[in-house]
Short mmCIF file of C-alpha atoms in Angstrom, two decimals:
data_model
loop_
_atom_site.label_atom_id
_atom_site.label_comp_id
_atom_site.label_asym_id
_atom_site.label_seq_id
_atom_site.Cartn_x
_atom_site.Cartn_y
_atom_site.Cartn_z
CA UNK A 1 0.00 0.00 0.00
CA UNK A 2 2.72 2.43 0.76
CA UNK A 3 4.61 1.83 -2.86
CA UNK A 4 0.86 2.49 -3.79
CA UNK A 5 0.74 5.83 -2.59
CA UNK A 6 4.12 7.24 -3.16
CA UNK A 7 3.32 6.23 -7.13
CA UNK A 8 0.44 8.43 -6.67
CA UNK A 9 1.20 12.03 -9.06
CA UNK A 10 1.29 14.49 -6.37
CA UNK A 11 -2.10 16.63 -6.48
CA UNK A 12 -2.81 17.37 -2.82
CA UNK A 13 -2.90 20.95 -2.09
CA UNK A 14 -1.90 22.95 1.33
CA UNK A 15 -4.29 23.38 3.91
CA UNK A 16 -5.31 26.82 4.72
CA UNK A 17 -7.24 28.53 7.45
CA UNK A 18 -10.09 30.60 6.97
CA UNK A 19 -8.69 33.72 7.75
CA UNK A 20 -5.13 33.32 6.54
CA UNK A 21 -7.19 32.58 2.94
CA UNK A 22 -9.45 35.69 3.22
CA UNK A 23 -6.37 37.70 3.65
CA UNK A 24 -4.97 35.76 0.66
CA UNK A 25 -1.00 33.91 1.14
CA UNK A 26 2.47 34.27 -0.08
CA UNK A 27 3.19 32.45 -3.44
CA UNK A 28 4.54 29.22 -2.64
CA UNK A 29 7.07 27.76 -4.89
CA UNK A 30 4.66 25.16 -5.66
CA UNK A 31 2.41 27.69 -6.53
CA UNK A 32 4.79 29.28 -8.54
CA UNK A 33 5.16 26.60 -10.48
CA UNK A 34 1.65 26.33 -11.13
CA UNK A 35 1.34 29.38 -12.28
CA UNK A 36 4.15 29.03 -15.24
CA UNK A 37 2.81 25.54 -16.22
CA UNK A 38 -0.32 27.03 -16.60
CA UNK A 39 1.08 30.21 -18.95
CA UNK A 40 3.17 27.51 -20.83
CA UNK A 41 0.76 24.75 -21.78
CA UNK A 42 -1.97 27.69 -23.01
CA UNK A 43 0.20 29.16 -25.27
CA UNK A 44 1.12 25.67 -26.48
CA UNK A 45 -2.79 25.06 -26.56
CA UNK A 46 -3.02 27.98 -28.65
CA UNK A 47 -0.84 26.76 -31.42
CA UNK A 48 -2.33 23.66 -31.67
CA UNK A 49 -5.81 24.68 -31.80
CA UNK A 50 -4.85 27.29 -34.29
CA UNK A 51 -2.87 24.86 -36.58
CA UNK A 52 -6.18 22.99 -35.85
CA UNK A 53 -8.78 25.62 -37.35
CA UNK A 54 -6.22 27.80 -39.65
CA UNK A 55 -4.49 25.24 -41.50
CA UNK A 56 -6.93 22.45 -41.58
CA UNK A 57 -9.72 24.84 -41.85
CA UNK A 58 -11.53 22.51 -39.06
CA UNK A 59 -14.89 24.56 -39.38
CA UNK A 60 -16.76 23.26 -35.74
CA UNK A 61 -14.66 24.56 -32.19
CA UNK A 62 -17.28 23.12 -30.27
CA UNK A 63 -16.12 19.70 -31.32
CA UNK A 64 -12.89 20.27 -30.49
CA UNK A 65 -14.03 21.20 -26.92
CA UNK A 66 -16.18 18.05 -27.13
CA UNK A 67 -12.72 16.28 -28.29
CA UNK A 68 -10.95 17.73 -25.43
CA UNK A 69 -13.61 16.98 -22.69
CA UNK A 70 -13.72 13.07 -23.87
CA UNK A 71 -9.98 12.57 -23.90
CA UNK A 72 -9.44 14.78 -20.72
CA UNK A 73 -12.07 12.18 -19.11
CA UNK A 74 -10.60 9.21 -20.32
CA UNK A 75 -7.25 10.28 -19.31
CA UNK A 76 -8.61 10.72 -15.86
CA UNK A 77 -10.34 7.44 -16.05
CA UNK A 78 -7.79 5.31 -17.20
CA UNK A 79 -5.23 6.68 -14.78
CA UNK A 80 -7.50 6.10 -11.51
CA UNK A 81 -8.66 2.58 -12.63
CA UNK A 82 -4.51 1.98 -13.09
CA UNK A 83 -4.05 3.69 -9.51
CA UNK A 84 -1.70 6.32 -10.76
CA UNK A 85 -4.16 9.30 -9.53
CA UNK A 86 -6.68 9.65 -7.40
CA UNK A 87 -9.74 12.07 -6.64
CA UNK A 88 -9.21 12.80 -3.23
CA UNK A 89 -6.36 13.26 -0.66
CA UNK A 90 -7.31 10.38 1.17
CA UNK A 91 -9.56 7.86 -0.93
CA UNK A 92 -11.66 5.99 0.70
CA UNK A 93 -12.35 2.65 -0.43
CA UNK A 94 -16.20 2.69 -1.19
CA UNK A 95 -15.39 5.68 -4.22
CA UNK A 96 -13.05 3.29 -6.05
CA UNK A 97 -15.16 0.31 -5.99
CA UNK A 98 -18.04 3.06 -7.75
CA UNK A 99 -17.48 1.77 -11.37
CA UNK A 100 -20.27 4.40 -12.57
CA UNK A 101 -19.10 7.80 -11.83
CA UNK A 102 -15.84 7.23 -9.60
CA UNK A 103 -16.97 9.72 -7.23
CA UNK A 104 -20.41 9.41 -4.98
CA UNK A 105 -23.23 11.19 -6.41
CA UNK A 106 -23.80 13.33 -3.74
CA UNK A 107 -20.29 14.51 -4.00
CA UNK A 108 -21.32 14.84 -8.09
CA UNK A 109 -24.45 17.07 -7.17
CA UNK A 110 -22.23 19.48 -5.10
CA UNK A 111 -19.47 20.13 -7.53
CA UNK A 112 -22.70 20.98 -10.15
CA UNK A 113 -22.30 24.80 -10.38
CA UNK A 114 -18.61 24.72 -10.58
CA UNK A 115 -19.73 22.27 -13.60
CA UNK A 116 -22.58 24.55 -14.58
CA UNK A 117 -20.20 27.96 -14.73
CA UNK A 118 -17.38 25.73 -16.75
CA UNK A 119 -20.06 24.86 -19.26
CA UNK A 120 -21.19 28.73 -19.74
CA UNK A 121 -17.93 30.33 -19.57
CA UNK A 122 -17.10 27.66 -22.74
CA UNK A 123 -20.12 29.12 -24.56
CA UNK A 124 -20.33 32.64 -24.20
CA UNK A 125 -16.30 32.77 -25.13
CA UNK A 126 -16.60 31.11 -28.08
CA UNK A 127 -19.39 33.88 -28.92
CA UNK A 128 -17.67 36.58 -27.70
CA UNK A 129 -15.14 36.94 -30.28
CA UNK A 130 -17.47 37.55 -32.68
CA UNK A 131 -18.77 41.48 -33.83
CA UNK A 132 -15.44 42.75 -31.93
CA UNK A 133 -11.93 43.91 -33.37
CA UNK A 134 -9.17 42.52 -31.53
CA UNK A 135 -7.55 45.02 -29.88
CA UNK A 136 -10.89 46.09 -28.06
CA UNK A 137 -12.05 42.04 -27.25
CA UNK A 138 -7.97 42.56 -25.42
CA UNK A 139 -8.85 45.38 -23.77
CA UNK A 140 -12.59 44.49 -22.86
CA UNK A 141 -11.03 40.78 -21.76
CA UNK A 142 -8.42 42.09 -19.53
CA UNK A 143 -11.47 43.60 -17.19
CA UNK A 144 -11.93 40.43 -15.55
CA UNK A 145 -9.29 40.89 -13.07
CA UNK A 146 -11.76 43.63 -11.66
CA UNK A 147 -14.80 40.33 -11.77
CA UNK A 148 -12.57 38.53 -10.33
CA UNK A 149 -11.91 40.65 -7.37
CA UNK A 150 -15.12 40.89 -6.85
CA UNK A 151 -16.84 37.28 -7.10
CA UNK A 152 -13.54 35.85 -5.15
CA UNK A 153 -14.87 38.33 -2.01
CA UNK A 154 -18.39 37.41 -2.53
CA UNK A 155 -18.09 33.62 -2.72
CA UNK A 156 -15.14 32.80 -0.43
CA UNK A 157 -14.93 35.87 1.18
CA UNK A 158 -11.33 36.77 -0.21
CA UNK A 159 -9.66 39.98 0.25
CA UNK A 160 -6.69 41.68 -0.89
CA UNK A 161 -3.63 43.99 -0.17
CA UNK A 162 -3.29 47.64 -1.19
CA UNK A 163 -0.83 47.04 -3.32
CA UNK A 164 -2.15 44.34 -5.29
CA UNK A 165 -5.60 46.38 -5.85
CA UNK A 166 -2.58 48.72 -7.26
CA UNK A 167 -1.27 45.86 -9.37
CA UNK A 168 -5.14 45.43 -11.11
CA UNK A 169 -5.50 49.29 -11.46
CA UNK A 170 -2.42 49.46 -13.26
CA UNK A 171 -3.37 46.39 -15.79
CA UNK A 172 -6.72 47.89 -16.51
CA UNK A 173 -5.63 50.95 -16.87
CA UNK A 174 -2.91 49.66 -19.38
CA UNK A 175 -5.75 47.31 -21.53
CA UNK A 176 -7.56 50.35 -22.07
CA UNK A 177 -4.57 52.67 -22.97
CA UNK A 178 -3.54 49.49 -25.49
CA UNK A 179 -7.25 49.92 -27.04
CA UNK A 180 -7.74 53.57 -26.67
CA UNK A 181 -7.36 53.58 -30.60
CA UNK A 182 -9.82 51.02 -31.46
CA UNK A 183 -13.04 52.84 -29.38
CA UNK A 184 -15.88 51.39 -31.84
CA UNK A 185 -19.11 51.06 -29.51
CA UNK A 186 -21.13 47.69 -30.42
CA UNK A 187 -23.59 47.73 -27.53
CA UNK A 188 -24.11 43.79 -28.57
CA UNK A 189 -20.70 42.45 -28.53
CA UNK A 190 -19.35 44.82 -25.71
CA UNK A 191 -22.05 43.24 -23.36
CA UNK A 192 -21.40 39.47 -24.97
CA UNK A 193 -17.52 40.09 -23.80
CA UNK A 194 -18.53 42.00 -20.62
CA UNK A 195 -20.70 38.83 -19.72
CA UNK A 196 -17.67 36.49 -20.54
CA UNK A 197 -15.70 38.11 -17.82
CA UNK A 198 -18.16 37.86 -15.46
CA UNK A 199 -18.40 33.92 -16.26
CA UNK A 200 -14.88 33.96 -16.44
CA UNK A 201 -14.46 35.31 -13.05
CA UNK A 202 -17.13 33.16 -11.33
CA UNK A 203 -16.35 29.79 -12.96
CA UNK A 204 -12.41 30.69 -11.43
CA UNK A 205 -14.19 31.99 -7.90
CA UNK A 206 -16.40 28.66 -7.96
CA UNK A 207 -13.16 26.33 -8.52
CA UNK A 208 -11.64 28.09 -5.12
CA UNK A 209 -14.69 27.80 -3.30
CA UNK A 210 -15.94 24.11 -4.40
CA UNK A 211 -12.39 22.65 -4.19
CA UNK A 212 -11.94 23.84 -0.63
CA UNK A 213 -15.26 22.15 0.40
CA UNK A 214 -15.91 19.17 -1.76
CA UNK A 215 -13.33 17.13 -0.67
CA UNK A 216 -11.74 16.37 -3.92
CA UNK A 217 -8.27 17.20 -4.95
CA UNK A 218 -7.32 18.59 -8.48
CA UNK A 219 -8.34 15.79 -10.42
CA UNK A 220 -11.01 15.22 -9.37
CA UNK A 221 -12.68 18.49 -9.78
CA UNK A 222 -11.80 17.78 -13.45
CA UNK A 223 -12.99 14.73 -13.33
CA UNK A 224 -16.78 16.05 -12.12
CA UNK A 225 -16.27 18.63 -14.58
CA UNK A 226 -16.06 15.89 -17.71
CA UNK A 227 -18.66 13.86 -16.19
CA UNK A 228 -21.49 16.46 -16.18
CA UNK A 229 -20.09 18.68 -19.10
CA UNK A 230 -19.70 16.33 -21.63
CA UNK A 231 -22.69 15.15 -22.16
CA UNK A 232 -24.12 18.45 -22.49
CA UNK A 233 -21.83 19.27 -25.08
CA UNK A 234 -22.36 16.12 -26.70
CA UNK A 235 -26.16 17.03 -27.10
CA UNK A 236 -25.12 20.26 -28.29
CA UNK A 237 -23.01 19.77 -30.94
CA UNK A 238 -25.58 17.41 -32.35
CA UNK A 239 -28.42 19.24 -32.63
CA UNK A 240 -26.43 22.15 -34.05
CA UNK A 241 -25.20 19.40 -36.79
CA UNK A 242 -21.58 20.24 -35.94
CA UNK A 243 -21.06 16.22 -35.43
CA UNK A 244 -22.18 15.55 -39.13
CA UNK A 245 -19.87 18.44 -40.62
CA UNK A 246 -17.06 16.82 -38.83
CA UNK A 247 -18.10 13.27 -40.27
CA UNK A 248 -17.90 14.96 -43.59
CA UNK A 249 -14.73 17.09 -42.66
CA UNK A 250 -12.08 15.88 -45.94
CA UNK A 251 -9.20 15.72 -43.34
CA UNK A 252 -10.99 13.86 -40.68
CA UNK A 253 -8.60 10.92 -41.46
CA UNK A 254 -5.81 12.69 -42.13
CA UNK A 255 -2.47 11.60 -40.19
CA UNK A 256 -1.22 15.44 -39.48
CA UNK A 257 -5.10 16.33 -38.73
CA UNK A 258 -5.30 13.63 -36.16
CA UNK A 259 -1.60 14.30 -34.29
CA UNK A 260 -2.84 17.70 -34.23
CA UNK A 261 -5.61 17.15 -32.96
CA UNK A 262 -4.39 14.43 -30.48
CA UNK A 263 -1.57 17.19 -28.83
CA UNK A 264 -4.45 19.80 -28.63
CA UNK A 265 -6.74 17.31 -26.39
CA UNK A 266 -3.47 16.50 -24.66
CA UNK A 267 -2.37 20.35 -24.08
CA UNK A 268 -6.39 21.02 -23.31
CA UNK A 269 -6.07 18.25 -20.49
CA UNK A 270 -2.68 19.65 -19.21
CA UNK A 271 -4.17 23.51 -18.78
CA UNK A 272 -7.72 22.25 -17.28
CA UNK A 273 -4.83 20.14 -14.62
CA UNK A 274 -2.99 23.92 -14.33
CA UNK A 275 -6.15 26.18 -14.12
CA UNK A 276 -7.20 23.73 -11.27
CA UNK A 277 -4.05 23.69 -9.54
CA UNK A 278 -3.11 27.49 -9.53
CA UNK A 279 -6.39 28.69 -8.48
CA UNK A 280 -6.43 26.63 -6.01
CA UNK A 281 -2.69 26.88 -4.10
CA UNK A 282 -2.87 30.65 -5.22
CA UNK A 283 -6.43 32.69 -6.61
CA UNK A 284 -8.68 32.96 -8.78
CA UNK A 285 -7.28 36.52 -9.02
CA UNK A 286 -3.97 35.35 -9.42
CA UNK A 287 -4.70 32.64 -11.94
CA UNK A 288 -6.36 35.66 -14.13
CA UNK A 289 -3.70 37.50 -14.11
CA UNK A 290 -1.89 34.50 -15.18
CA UNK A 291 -4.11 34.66 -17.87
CA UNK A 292 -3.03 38.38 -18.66
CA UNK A 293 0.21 37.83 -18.94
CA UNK A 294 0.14 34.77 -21.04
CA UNK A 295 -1.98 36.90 -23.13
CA UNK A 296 1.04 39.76 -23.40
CA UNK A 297 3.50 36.45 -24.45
CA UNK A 298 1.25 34.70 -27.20
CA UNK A 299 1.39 38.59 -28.31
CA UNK A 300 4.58 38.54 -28.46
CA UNK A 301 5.66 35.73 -29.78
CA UNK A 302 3.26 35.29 -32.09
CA UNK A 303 4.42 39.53 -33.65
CA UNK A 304 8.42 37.30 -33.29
CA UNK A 305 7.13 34.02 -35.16
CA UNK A 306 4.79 35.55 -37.69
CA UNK A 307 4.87 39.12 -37.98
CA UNK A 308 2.44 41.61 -40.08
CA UNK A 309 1.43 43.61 -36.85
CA UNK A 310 1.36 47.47 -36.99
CA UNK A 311 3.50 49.10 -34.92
CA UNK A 312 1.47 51.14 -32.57
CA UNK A 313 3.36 53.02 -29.18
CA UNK A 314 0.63 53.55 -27.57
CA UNK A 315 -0.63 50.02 -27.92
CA UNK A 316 3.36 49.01 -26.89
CA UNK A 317 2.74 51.87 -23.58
CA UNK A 318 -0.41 49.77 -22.47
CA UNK A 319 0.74 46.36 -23.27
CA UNK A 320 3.93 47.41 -20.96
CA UNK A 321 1.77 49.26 -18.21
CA UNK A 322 -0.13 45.13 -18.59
CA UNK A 323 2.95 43.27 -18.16
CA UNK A 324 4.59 45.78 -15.48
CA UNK A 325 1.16 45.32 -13.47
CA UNK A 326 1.14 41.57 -13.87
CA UNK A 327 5.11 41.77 -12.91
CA UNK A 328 4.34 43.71 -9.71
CA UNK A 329 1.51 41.12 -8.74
CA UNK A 330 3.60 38.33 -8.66
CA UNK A 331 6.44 40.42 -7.00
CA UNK A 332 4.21 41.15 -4.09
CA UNK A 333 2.51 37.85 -3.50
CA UNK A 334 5.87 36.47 -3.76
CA UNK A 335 6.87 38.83 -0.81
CA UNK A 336 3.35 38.29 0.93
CA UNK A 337 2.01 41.80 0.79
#
């Protein structure tokens, strides 16, 4: 049993009292790492889910979030029935003997919002992109530090330092300097984005507060996650037809379509494991500014790698007032301020 457990990956995170969360904790170097697997495996993510729908053409993205859901869930499944994972810090016996869902129901029901929120903040990103130029859906996305703030106090009762309140005034106030050029009101898509953030913020809020109280470690909050959103998306993307375009897709067979499309599920399951993971040993703040600044470096190295950007200084002043912001955050939960 011992050689067991010490196979196990490690997934448990740190205790913390109520009040020392509230007050919100020094970045561990756990956490730190966390926080730079996360910004690595999304901008990975984003390259293969662009070479996905760019230079395939794949036409249907909520397949490939149907793709990703499946695989992330067997993933999880295979490695728990193998006993390389498991759902909780300390398992009892009568959850892996449950060959149905893995995890009891009534632990199933509870994690249900955090589910719920996943599900949404999936949808209404995938619409928000749409009647919005870039540089504004930036700017407009970048706002959900502020959410953030705001549902983390209201659902676990989180609260921050002066200084990094300081650090999320300076970051807003360099996403809007960054898009102060590209002003073009669309009542419609500004309140599609402005919704996104709020989902956004309490789908990151609801991971802090349900993995705290549900008893389940990393894993198994995706786990719950696949269980209840796949089939949803499933139903879905049939009704919408999506699942018959993708039977007819010409490259559905393809070798280089398939690899593809096999490293985006795995990079998809990797960032679900790191979104998990940071917000809970950091924040949800502090795993959207994560977000931020791995924003600022697909940016950037998608202006080294590809080019054909307009030069703009004062887009470069507020992408810099971003990064110094983000810099300053991590400098000052680092010190514990």
């Amino acid at each position: 049993m011992a050689s067991e457990k010490n196979q196990k990956l490690p997934v448990s995170e740190p205790s913390k009292s109520d009040e020392s969360y509230k007050k919100g904790s020094a970045l561990t170097r756990k956490g730190a790492y966390a926080a730079i697997s996360y910004m690595a495996s999304a901008v990975l993510l984003v390259m293969f889910n662009k070479a996905v729908l760019s230079s395939y053409n794949f036409p249907c993205a909520n397949v490939i979030t149907l793709f990703q859901t499946l695989c992330s869930s067997s993933f999880l499944y295979a490695m728990k029935r193998w006993k390389i994972i498991s759902f909780t810090t300390d398992e009892p016996q009568s959850i892996t003997n449950n060959p149905a869902t893995l995890v009891p129901f009534k632990t199933l029901v509870h994690t249900l919002p955090l589910a719920l929120s996943y599900l949404l903040y999936m949808l209404v990103s995938m619409e928000s992109v749409r009647g919005i130029n870039v540089p504004m859906y930036t700017t407009l996305r970048r706002t959900t530090v502020a959410f953030t703030m705001i549902f983390e106090y209201l659902l676990t009762g989180q609260k921050h330092s002066p200084s990094v309140i300081n650090c999320v005034g300076i970051i807003i106030l360099g996403a809007f300097v960054a898009g102060a050029r590209d002003l073009s009101f669309d009542v419609h898509a500004y309140t599609v984005v402005f919704i996104s953030n709020i989902c956004t913020a309490i789908y990151l809020a609801s991971i802090a507060r349900i993995g705290r109280s549900s008893g389940l470690n990393t894993f198994g909050l995706m786990w719950c996650n696949g269980v209840i959103c796949g089939p949803i998306l499933l139903f879905l993307t049939s009704i919408r037809g999506d699942l018959q375009v993708t039977l007819n897709f010409p490259h559905l067979f393809s070798p280089g379509f398939q690899a593809v499309m096999l490293l985006s599920c795995i990079m998809a399951f990797l960032i679900n494991y790191c979104v998990f993971l940071n917000t809970t040993l950091n924040s949800a703040l502090t795993q959207t500014i994560c977000g931020n600044l791995k924003d600022l470096l697909t940016v950037g190295l998608g202006w080294l790698l590809f080019g054909g950007l307009p030069f703009d200084p004062l887009n470069v002043l507020g992408q810099s007032l971003g990064f110094l912001g983000s810099c300053l955050y991590a400098y000052y939960k680092i010190k514990g301020k």
